Tab-separated table of C-alpha atoms in Angstrom:
chain	number	residue	atom	x	y	z
A	239	MET	CA	-20.880	17.354	-40.492
A	240	ASP	CA	-22.284	19.928	-43.023
A	241	ALA	CA	-25.045	22.322	-41.867
A	242	SER	CA	-27.825	20.516	-43.574
A	243	GLN	CA	-27.315	17.696	-41.092
A	244	ASN	CA	-27.722	19.853	-38.064
A	245	ASN	CA	-31.610	20.029	-39.029
A	246	LEU	CA	-32.038	16.285	-39.200
A	247	ARG	CA	-34.901	15.315	-36.873
A	248	CYS	CA	-35.311	11.912	-34.952
A	249	GLY	CA	-37.889	9.705	-36.512
A	250	LEU	CA	-38.936	8.807	-32.734
A	251	CYS	CA	-39.401	11.875	-30.971
A	252	GLY	CA	-39.120	14.639	-33.653
A	253	GLN	CA	-36.411	16.421	-31.791
A	254	VAL	CA	-33.288	17.893	-33.675
A	255	THR	CA	-30.657	15.287	-33.432
A	256	ASP	CA	-27.224	16.189	-32.183
A	257	ALA	CA	-24.049	14.111	-30.756
A	258	ARG	CA	-25.955	13.645	-27.382
A	259	HIS	CA	-29.233	12.621	-28.783
A	260	GLU	CA	-28.519	8.900	-28.916
A	261	GLN	CA	-27.289	8.697	-25.639
A	262	ASN	CA	-30.238	10.633	-23.817
A	263	HIS	CA	-32.756	9.127	-26.203
A	264	GLU	CA	-33.764	6.004	-24.547
A	265	GLU	CA	-34.201	7.565	-21.035
A	266	SER	CA	-36.417	10.387	-22.340
A	267	VAL	CA	-38.745	8.922	-24.746
A	268	VAL	CA	-39.443	5.497	-23.791
A	269	SER	CA	-43.248	5.342	-23.190
A	270	ALA	CA	-43.654	8.780	-24.115
A	271	ASP	CA	-47.104	8.543	-25.490
A	272	ARG	CA	-48.867	11.836	-26.393
A	273	ARG	CA	-51.869	13.195	-28.214
A	274	VAL	CA	-50.776	15.201	-31.213
A	275	GLU	CA	-52.943	17.576	-33.690
A	276	TYR	CA	-52.275	17.556	-37.350
A	277	VAL	CA	-53.825	19.127	-39.985
A	278	VAL	CA	-53.995	17.560	-43.718
A	279	ILE	CA	-52.115	20.099	-45.861
A	280	GLU	CA	-52.008	18.156	-49.280
A	281	LEU	CA	-53.284	15.230	-50.892
A	282	ARG	CA	-51.052	14.176	-53.663
A	283	GLY	CA	-52.078	10.844	-55.364
A	284	ALA	CA	-53.029	8.282	-52.914
A	285	THR	CA	-50.968	9.936	-50.061
A	286	ALA	CA	-52.228	12.655	-47.172
A	287	HIS	CA	-49.576	14.911	-46.394
A	288	CYS	CA	-50.174	16.047	-42.764
A	289	GLN	CA	-48.315	18.712	-40.504
A	290	ALA	CA	-48.267	18.823	-36.840
A	291	VAL	CA	-50.391	21.887	-35.644
A	292	ASP	CA	-47.731	22.736	-32.727
A	293	ASP	CA	-44.589	22.226	-34.716
A	294	PRO	CA	-45.004	22.874	-38.577
A	295	SER	CA	-41.622	21.494	-39.142
A	296	ARG	CA	-43.025	17.962	-38.201
A	297	THR	CA	-44.541	16.325	-40.866
A	298	SER	CA	-46.017	12.936	-41.909
A	299	LYS	CA	-47.503	10.919	-44.837
A	300	THR	CA	-50.014	8.418	-44.781
A	301	GLY	CA	-52.438	6.688	-46.959
A	302	ALA	CA	-55.272	8.948	-47.630
A	303	ALA	CA	-57.953	6.469	-47.715
A	304	GLY	CA	-57.135	4.908	-44.723
A	305	LEU	CA	-56.935	8.166	-42.689
A	306	ALA	CA	-60.125	9.117	-44.100
A	307	GLU	CA	-61.540	5.653	-43.127
A	308	GLN	CA	-60.231	5.897	-39.456
A	309	LEU	CA	-61.654	9.585	-39.276
A	310	GLY	CA	-64.825	8.662	-40.407
A	311	ILE	CA	-65.184	11.149	-43.419
A	312	ASP	CA	-65.160	10.936	-47.003
A	313	LEU	CA	-61.996	11.043	-48.881
A	314	PRO	CA	-62.789	14.442	-50.717
A	315	ASP	CA	-63.365	16.086	-47.326
A	316	LEU	CA	-60.006	15.323	-45.976
A	317	LEU	CA	-57.988	18.344	-47.279
A	318	GLY	CA	-57.667	20.881	-44.334
A	319	ARG	CA	-59.163	18.622	-41.556
A	320	HIS	CA	-57.782	18.752	-37.998
A	321	TYR	CA	-57.267	15.562	-36.423
A	322	THR	CA	-55.720	14.243	-33.381
A	323	CYS	CA	-54.035	10.703	-32.465
A	324	TRP	CA	-51.910	9.266	-30.172
A	325	GLU	CA	-48.239	8.905	-30.755
A	326	THR	CA	-45.841	6.007	-29.274
A	327	PRO	CA	-42.278	5.935	-30.070
A	328	GLY	CA	-41.365	2.697	-31.532
A	329	GLU	CA	-37.846	1.040	-32.627
A	330	TYR	CA	-38.597	1.850	-36.200
A	331	GLY	CA	-40.532	5.420	-36.168
A	332	VAL	CA	-43.789	6.617	-34.372
A	333	ILE	CA	-46.837	4.479	-34.010
A	334	ARG	CA	-49.756	6.579	-34.513
A	335	ARG	CA	-53.447	5.229	-33.330
A	336	GLY	CA	-56.707	6.607	-31.961
A	337	PHE	CA	-57.420	9.067	-34.739
A	338	GLU	CA	-60.085	11.659	-34.059
A	339	LEU	CA	-61.447	14.765	-35.692
A	340	VAL	CA	-60.913	17.840	-33.845
């Protein structure tokens, strides 16, 4: 494995993957709902690029119009906004719900 793969992050929990990660994953992450604070760092086309406040290496992309609607704000006001949401690990990634402005 080369050095670039050492920095791969799990799509479920956001932790750096390693040889033991898969073995321990099911026990440590199941039902690990948590509220995470994000900031919208860029709007590119119809996509909002967001970054976790507590761990800037964790990023996500989502539809900008949908995010603005869930937060109850206008699309032009989205850039730079902080919000929180509940994250639940799922089989194919993280499910985000319960969006609120900070």
